[in-house]
Short mmCIF file of C-alpha atoms in Angstrom, two decimals:
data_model
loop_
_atom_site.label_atom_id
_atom_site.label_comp_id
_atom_site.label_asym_id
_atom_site.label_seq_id
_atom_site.Cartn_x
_atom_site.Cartn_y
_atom_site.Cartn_z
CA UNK M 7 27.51 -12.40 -20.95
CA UNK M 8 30.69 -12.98 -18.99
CA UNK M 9 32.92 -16.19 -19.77
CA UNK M 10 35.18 -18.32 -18.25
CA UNK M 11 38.27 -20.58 -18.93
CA UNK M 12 39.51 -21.72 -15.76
CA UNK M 13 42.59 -23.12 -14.73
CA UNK M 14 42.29 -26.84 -14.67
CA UNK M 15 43.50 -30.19 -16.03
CA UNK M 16 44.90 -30.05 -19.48
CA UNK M 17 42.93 -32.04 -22.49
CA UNK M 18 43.44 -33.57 -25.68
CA UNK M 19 41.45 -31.37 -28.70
CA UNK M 20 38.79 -32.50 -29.99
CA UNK M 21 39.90 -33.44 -34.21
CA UNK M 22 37.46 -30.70 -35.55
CA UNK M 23 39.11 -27.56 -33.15
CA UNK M 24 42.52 -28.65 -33.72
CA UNK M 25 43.50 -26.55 -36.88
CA UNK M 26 41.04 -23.77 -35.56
CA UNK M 27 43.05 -23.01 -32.30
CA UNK M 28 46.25 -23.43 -33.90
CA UNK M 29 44.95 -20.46 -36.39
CA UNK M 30 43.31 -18.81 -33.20
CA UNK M 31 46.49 -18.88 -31.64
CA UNK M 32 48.90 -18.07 -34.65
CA UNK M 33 46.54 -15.03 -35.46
CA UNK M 34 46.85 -13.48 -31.80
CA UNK M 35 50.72 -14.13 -31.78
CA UNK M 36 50.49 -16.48 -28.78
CA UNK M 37 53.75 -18.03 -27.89
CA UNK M 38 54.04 -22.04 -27.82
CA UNK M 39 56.72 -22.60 -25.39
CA UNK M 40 59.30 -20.08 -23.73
CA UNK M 41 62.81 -19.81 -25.88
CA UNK M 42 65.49 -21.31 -24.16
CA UNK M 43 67.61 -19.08 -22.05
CA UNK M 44 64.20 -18.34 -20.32
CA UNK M 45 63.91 -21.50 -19.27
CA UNK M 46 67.38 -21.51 -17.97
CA UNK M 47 67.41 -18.35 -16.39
CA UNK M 48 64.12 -19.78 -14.67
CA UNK M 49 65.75 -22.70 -13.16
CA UNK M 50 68.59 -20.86 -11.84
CA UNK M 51 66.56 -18.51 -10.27
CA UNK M 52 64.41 -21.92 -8.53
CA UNK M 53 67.93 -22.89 -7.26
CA UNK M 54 69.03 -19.76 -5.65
CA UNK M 55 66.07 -17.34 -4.83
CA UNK M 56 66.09 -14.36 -2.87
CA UNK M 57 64.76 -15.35 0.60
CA UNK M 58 63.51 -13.11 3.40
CA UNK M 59 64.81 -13.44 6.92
CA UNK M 60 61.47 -12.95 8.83
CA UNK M 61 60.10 -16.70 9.17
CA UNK M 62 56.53 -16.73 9.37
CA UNK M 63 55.75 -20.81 8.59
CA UNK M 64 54.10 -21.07 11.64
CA UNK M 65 50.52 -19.53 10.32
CA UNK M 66 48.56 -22.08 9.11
CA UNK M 67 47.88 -20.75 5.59
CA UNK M 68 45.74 -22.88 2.96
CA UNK M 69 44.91 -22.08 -0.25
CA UNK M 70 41.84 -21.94 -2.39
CA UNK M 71 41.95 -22.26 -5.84
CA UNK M 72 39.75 -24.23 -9.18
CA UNK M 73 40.59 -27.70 -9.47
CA UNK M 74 43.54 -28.87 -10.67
CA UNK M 75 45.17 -25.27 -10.51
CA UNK M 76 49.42 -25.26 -10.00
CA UNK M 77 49.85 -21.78 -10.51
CA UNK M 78 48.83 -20.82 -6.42
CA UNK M 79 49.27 -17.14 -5.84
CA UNK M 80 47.80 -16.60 -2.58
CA UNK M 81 47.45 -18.87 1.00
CA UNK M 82 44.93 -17.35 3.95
CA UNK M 83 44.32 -17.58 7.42
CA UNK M 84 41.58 -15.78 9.45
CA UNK M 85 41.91 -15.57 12.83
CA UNK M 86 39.43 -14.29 15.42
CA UNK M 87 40.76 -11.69 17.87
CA UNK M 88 38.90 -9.89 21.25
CA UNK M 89 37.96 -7.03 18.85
CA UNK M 90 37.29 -9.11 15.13
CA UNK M 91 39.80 -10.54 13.15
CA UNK M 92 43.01 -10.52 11.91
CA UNK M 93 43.41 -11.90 8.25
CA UNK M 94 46.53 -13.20 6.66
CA UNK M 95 47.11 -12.90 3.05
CA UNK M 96 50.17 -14.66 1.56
CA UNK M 97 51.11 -13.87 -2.00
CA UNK M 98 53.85 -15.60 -3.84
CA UNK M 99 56.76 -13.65 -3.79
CA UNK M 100 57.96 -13.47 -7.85
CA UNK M 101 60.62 -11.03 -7.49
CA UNK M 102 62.53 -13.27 -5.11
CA UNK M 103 62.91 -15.00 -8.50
CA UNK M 104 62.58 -12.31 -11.15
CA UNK M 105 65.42 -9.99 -11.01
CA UNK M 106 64.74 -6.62 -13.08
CA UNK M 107 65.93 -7.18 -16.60
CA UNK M 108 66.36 -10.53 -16.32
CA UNK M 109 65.44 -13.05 -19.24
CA UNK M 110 62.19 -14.06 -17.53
CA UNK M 111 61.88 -10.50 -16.57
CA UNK M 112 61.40 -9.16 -20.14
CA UNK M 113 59.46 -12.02 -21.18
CA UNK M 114 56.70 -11.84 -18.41
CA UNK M 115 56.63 -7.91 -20.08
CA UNK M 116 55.65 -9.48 -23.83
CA UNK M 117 53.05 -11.63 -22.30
CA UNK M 118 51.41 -9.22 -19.57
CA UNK M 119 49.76 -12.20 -17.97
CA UNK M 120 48.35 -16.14 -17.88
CA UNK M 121 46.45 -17.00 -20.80
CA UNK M 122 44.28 -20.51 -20.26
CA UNK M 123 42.59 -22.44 -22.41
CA UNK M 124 41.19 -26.30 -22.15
CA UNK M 125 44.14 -27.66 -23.98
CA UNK M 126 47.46 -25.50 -23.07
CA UNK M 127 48.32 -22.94 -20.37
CA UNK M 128 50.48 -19.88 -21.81
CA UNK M 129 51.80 -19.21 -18.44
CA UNK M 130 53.17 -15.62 -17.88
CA UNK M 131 56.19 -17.70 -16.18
CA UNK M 132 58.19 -20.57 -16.78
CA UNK M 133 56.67 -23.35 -15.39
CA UNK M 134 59.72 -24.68 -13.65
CA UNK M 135 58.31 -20.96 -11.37
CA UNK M 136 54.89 -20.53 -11.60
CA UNK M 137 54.34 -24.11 -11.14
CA UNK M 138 57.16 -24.93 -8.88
CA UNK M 139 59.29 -23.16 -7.31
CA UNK M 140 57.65 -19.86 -6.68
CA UNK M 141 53.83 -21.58 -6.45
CA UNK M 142 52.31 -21.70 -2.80
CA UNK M 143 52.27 -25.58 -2.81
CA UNK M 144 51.62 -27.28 0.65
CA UNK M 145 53.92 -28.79 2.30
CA UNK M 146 56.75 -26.67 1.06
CA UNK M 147 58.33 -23.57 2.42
CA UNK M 148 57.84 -20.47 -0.09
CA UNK M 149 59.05 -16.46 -0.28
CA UNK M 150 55.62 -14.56 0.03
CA UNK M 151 54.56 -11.14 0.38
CA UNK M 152 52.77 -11.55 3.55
CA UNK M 153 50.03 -8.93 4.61
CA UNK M 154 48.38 -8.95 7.68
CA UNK M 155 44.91 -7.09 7.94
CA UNK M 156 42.88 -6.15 10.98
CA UNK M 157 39.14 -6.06 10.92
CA UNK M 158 37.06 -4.62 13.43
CA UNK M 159 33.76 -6.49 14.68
CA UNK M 160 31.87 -5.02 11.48
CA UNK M 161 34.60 -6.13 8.98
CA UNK M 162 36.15 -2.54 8.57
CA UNK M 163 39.49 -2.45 7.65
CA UNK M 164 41.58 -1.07 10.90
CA UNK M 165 44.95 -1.85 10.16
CA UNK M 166 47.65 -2.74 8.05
CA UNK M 167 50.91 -4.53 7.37
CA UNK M 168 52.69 -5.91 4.81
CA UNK M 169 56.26 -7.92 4.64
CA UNK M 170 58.38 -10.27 2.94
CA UNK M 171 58.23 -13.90 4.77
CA UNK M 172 59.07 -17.61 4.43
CA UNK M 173 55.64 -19.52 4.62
CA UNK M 174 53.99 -23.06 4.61
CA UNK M 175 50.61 -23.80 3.08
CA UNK M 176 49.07 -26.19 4.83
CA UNK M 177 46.60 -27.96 2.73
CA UNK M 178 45.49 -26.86 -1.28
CA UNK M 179 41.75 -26.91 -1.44
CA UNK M 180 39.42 -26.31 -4.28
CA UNK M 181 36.27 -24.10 -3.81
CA UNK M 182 34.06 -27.05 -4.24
CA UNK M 183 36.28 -28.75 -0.94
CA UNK M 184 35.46 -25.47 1.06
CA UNK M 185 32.06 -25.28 0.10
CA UNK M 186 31.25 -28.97 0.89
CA UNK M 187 32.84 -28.51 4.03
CA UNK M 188 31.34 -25.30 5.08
CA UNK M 189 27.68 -26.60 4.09
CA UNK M 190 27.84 -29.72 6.18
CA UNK M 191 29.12 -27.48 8.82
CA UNK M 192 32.73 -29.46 8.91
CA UNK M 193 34.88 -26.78 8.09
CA UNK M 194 38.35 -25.33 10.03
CA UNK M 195 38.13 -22.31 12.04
CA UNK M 196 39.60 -20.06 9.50
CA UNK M 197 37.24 -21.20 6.91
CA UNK M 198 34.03 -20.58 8.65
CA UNK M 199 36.24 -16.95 9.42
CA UNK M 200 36.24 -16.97 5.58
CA UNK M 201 32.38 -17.05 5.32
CA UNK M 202 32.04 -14.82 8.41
CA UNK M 203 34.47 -12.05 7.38
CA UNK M 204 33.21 -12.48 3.31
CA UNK M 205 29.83 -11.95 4.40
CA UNK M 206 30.50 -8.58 6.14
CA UNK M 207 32.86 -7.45 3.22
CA UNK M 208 29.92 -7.57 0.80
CA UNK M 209 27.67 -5.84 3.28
CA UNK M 210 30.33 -3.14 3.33
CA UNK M 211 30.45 -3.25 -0.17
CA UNK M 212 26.76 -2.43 -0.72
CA UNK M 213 27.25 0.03 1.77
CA UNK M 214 29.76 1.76 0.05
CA UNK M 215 27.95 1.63 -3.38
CA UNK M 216 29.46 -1.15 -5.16
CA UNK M 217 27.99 -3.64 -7.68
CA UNK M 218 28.98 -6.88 -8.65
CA UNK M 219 26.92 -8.28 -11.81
CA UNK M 220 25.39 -12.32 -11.32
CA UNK M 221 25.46 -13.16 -14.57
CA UNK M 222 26.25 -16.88 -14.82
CA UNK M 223 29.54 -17.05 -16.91
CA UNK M 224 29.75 -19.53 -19.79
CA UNK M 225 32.64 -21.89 -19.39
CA UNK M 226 34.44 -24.54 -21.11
CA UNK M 227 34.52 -28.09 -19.43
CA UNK M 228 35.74 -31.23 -20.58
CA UNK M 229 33.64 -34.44 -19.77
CA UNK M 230 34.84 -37.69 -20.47
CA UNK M 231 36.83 -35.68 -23.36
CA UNK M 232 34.04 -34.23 -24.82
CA UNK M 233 34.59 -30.37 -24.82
CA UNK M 234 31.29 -28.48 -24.23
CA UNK M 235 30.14 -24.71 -23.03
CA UNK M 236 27.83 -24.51 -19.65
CA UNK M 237 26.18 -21.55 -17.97
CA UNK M 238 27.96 -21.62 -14.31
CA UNK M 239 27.19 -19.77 -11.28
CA UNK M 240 29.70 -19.20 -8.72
CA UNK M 241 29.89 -20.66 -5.42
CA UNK M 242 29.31 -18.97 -2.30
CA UNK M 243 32.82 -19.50 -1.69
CA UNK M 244 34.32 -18.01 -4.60
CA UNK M 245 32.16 -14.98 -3.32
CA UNK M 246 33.86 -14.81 -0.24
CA UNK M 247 37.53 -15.31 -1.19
CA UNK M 248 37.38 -13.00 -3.79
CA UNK M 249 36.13 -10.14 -0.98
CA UNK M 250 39.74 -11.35 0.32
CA UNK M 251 41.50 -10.34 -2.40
CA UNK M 252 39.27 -7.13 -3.60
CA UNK M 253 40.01 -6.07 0.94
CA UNK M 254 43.93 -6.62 0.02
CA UNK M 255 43.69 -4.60 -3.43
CA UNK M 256 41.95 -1.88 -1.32
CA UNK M 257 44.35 -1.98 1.33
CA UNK M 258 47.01 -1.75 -1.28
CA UNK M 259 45.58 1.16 -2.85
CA UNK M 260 45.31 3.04 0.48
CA UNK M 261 48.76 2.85 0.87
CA UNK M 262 49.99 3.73 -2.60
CA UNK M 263 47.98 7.28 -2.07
CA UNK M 264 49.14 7.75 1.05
CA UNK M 265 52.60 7.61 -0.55
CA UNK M 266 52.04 9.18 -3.37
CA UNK M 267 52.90 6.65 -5.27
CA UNK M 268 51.23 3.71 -7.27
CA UNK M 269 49.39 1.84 -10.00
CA UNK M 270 45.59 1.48 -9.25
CA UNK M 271 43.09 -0.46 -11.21
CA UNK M 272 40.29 2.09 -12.21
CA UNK M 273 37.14 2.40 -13.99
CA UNK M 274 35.49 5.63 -14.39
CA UNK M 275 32.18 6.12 -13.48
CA UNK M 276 29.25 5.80 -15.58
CA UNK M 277 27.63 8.94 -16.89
CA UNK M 278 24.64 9.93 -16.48
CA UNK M 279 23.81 9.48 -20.03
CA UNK M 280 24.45 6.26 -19.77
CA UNK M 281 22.48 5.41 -16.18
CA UNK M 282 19.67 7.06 -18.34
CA UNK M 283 19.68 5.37 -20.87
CA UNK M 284 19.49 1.80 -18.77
CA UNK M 285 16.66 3.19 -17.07
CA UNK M 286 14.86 3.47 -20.29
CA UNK M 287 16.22 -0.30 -20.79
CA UNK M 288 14.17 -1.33 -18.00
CA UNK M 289 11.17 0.63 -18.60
CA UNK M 290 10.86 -1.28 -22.06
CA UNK M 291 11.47 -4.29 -20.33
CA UNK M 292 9.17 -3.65 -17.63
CA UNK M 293 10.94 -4.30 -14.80
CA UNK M 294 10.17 -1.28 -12.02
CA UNK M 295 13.18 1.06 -11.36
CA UNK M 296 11.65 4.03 -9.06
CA UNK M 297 13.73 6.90 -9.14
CA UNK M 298 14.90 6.99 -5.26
CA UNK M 299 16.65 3.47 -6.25
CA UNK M 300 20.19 4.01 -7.03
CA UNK M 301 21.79 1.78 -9.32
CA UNK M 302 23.43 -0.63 -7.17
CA UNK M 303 20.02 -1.34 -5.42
CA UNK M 304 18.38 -1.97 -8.52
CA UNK M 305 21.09 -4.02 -10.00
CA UNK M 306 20.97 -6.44 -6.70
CA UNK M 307 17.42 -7.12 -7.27
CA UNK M 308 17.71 -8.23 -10.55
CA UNK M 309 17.58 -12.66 -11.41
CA UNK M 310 19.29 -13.67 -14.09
CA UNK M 311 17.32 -16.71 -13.95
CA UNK M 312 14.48 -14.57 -15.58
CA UNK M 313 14.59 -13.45 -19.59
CA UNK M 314 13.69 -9.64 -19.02
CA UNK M 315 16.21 -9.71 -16.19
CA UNK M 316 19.36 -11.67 -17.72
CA UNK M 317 18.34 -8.95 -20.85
CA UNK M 318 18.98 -6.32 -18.11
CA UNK M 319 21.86 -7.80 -17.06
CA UNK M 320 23.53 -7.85 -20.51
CA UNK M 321 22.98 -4.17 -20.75
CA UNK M 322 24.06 -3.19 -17.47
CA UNK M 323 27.80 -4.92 -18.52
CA UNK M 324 28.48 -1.68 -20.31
CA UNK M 325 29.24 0.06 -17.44
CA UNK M 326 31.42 -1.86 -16.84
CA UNK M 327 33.93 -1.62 -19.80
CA UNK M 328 36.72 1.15 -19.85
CA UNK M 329 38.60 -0.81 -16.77
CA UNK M 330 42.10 0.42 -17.09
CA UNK M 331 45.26 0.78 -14.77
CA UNK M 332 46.40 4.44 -13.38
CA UNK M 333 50.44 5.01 -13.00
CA UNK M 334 51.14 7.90 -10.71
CA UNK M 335 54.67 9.26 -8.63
CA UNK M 336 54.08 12.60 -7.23
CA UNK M 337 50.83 14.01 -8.94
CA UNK M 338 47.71 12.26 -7.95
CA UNK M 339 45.95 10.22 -10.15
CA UNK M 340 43.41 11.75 -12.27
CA UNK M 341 41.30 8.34 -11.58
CA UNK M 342 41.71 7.21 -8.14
CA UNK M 343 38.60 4.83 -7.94
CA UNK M 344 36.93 1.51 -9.30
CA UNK M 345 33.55 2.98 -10.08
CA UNK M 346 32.20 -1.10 -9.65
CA UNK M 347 33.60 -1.24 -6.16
CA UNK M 348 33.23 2.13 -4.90
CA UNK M 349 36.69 2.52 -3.63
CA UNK M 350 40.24 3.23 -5.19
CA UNK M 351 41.90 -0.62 -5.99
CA UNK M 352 45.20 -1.86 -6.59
CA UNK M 353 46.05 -5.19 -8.11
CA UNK M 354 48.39 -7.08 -5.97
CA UNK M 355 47.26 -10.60 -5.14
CA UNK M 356 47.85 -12.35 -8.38
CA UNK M 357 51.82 -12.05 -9.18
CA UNK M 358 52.37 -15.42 -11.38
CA UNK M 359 49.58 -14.78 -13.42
CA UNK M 360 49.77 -11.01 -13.97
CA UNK M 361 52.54 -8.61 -14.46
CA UNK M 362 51.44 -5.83 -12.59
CA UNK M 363 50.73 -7.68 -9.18
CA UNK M 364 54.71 -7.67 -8.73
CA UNK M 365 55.04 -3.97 -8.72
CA UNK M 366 52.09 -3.17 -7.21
CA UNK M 367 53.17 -5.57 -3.99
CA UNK M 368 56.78 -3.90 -4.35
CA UNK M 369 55.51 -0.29 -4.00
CA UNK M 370 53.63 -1.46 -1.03
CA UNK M 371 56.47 -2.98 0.86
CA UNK M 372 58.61 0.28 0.23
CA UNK M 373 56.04 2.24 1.69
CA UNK M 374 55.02 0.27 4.73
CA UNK M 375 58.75 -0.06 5.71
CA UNK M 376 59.27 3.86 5.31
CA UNK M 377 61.42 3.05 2.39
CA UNK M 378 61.83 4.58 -0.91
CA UNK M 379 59.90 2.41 -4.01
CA UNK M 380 62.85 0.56 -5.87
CA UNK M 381 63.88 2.45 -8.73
CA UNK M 382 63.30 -0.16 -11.35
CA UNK M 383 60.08 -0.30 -9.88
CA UNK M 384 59.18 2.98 -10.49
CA UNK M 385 60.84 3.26 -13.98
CA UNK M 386 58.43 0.45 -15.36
CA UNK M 387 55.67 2.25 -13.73
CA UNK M 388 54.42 4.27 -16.80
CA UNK M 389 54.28 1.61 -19.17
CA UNK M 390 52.62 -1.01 -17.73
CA UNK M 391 48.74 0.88 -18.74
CA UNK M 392 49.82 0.05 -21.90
CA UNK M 393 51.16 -3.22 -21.84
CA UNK M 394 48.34 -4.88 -19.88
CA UNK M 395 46.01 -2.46 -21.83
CA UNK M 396 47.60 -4.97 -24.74
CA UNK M 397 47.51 -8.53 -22.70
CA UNK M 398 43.84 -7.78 -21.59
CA UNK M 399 42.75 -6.79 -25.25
CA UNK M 400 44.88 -10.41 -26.17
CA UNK M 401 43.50 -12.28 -23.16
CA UNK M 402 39.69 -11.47 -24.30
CA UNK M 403 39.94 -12.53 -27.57
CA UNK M 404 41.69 -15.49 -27.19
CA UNK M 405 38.87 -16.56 -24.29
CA UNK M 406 35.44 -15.75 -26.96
CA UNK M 407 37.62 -17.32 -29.79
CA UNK M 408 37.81 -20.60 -27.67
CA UNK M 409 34.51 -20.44 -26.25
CA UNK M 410 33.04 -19.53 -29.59
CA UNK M 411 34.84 -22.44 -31.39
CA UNK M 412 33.57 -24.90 -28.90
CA UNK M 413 29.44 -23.62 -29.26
CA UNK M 414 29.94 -24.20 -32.85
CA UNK M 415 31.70 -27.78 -32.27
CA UNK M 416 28.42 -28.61 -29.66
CA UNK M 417 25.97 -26.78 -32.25
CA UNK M 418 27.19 -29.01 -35.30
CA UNK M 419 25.26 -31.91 -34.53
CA UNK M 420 22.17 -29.98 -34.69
CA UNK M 421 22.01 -28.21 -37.56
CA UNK M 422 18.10 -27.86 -38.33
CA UNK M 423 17.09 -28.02 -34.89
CA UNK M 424 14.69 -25.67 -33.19
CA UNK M 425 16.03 -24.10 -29.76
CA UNK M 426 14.06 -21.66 -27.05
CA UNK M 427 16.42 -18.50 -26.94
CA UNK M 428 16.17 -15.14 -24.87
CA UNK M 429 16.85 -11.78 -26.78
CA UNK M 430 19.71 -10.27 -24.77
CA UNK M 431 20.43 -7.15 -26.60
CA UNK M 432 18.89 -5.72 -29.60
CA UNK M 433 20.81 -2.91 -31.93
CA UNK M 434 18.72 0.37 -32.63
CA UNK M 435 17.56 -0.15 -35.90
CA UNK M 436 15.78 -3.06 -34.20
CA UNK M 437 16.72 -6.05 -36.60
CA UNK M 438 20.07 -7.45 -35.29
CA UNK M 439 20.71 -8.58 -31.68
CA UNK M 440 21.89 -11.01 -29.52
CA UNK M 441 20.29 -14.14 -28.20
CA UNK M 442 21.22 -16.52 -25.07
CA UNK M 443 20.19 -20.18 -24.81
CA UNK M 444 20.54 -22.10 -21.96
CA UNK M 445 21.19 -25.58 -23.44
CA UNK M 446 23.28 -26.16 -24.72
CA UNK M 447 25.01 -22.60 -23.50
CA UNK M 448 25.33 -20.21 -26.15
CA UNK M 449 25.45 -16.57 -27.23
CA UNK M 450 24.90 -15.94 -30.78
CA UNK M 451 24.01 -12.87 -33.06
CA UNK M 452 20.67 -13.07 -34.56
CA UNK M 453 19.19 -11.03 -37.42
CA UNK M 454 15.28 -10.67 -37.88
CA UNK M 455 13.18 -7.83 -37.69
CA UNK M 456 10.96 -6.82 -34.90
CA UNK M 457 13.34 -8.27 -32.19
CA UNK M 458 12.04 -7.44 -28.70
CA UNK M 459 14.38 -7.08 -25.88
CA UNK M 460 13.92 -9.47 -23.15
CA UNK M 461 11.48 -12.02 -25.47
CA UNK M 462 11.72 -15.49 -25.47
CA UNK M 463 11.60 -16.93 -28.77
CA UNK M 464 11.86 -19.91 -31.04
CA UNK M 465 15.00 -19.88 -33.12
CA UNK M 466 15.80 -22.74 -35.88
CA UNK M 467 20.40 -23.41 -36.41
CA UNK M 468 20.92 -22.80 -39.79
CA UNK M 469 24.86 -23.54 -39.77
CA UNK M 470 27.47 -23.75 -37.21
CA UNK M 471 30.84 -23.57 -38.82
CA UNK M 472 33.90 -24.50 -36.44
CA UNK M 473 36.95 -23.07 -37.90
CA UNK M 474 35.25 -19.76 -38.15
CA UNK M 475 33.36 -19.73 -34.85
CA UNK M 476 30.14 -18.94 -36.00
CA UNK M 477 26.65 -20.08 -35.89
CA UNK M 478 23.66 -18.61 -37.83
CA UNK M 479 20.02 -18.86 -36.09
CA UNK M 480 16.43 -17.52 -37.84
CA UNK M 481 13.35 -17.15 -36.25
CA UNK M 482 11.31 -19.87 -36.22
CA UNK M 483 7.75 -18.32 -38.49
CA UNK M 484 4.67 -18.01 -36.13
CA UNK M 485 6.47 -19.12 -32.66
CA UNK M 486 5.86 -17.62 -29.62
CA UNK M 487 7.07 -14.67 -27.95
CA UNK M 488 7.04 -13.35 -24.48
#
């Protein structure tokens, strides 16, 4: 199951979490606050930033973010031309404020990237940056890298260009805005482009062979202060901006081999061991997988909305660990694609909230200027694997801690209560597993023997215990399976 804490308004915590997060937090050595000369070496660099000479404020950029977001990385624009469309990608331009070396510099390297959580960002900036000065705002002229893609009729990438420019974002919308808007047919131009252009970008991705899983992510919201964990599904719209980024990642990565030179996002592909093995998944599930059927196919067809298929879901999500980053100057990478997407990737489009964006969008302006990569780019080239390697590892455990804590804090108030749960996974000697219930939304480990993958069952909280994160669940005797 995939989770979510997204960037939004900060909350009080709730009395019982309080001591639990703190602990959370002091056990995964997450900083508080930024020391001091950060902070001041952050608000000189607001004062006096590096600014590019091309002036590009006439595009009417927007940007699309969760409610309640500051930290704005990237502004678009679509634009239909006589043969498709030309899209325009501005990304906030952090090295126009972070100079190698700097204070903020080696900070934003002991963090590796944005850490959010109901209560408290952990910003991989200062604030008085990645809220501020270096954020795509509206209404306020920025630095971005500015890249400017051409699509042909079909949505193929034809073309493209990349620069340092002042911009303007227009207006700062939320995905719920956009969707409203595009559903009661009242959107702008470049937003219906957004749904036009997304659509044929995940045609070309099935195409191509890539997979994205729909499992609906558990997520931490706050209502009327009350902290709680949902099952959400994404938006249409969220669909289609991120086949914005994941074209400008590609486009990134085309140019990095071209040049030799790079850091790609990578996961290797999935043995055939392992394809096997969820083919014998579905078989005891009973969901048909004919052999001509590749794995992307059968993945598509899949509803999470179903037990057997959300069970199939789960197991397909090993596949998709081992996601790493590939350095390379010179040799060529040993892993050049994202086995998920079916292409070779780049990260690029996220610079305030993760380290490696920055150098990523700095070997791409080198090479589509004809110039050589800055050397301090390429000298922190090699160790950046590890150190988001580190951040990710950090990142994840901080996000289940959190979302852990806060099933426990919702579970409390039932102890003793009976609950309709779906076995998600099941362990080989066939009495330990995992279960999913839909509400309230929690995953939990369950031990009983004869658990059948894919069952629906009747499961009775024995104890949920805050501090720890932890619930414990039996099977209700004599209830009903299917």
């Amino acid at each position: 199951m995939s989770m979510a804490i997204r960037p939004q308004q900060v909350h009080p915590v709730p009395e019982p979490l309080v001591a639990a997060l703190e602990a959370l937090r002091h056990e995964l050595a997450i900083p508080d606050d930024f020391p001091p000369e950060v902070h001041d070496a952050a608000a000189a660099a607001a004062a006096a930033p590096r600014l590019p000479g091309t002036d590009r404020t006439d595009l009417e950029l927007v940007t699309i973010d969760p409610e309640g977001s500051r930290d704005l990385d990237q502004a678009v624009l679509i634009e239909a031309v006589p043969d498709g469309f030309t899209l325009w990608y501005a990304i906030a331009d952090v090295a126009a404020f972070v100079a190698p070396g700097d204070p903020v510099d080696l900070e934003a390297h002991r963090r590796g990237q944005t850490l959010y959580a109901p209560h408290q960002r952990t910003p991989l900036h200062p604030p008085e940056l990645s809220e501020d000065a270096a954020s795509l705002l509206p209404g306020v002229v920025r630095p971005a890298v500015l890249w400017r893609l051409g699509l042909d009729a079909r949505g193929e990438l034809v073309d493209t260009g990349v620069e340092r420019a002042l911009v303007r974002s227009r207006a700062q919308l939320s995905y719920r805005d956009v969707q409203d808007r595009l559903d009661a047919g009242t959107a702008e131009p470049s937003l219906q482009l957004l749904r036009t252009v997304g659509l044929l970008r995940e045609r070309i991705e099935r195409e191509r062979g890539g997979v994205s899983l729909r499992i609906p992510e558990q997520e931490v919201v706050v209502e009327e202060r009350q902290w709680r964990v949902v099952h959400r599904s994404a938006l249409p719209v969220e669909g289609w901006n991120a086949q914005v980024s994941l074209l400008t990642g590609i486009a990134a990565a085309q140019l990095m081999l071209r040049a030799g030179v790079g850091l790609l996002r990578v996961l290797p592909p999935a043995t055939d061991t392992a394809v096997q093995k969820l083919r014998v998944t579905a078989a005891a599930l009973q969901i048909p997988w004919p052999d001509e059927v590749s794995y992307p196919e059968f993945v598509r067809g899949l509803d999470p909305s179903r037990g057997t298929h959300a069970a199939m879901l789960h197991a397909c999500t090993l596949l998709f660990r081992g996601a790493g980053y590939e350095a390379f100057d010179g040799a060529a990478p040993q892993h050049r694609e994202h086995s998920a997407l079916a292409t070779p990737y780049a990260h690029v489009t996220a610079p305030l909230r993760r380290l490696v964006d920055r150098y990523g969008s700095e070997v791409c302006l080198a090479v589509a200027a004809g110039r050589p990569v800055p050397e301090w780019a390429l000298r922190a080239l090699p160790q950046l694997p590890a150190e988001m390697e580190i951040s990710g590892r950090r990142a994840s455990a901080y996000e289940r801690g959190i979302v852990n804590m806060v099933e426990t804090l919702v579970l409390s108030a039932h102890v003793g209560q009976e609950f309709t749960a779906t076995v998600v996974d099941v362990k080989e000697d066939g009495t330990r597993g995992t279960i999913v219930i839909r509400e309230p939304a929690v995953e939990a480990g369950l031990k009983a023997p004869g658990l059948r993958l894919g069952s629906e069952i009747r499961v009775r909280l024995l104890s949920a215990d805050v501090a720890a994160g932890r619930s414990e669940f039996e099977v209700v005797p004599g209830s009903t399976t299917r």
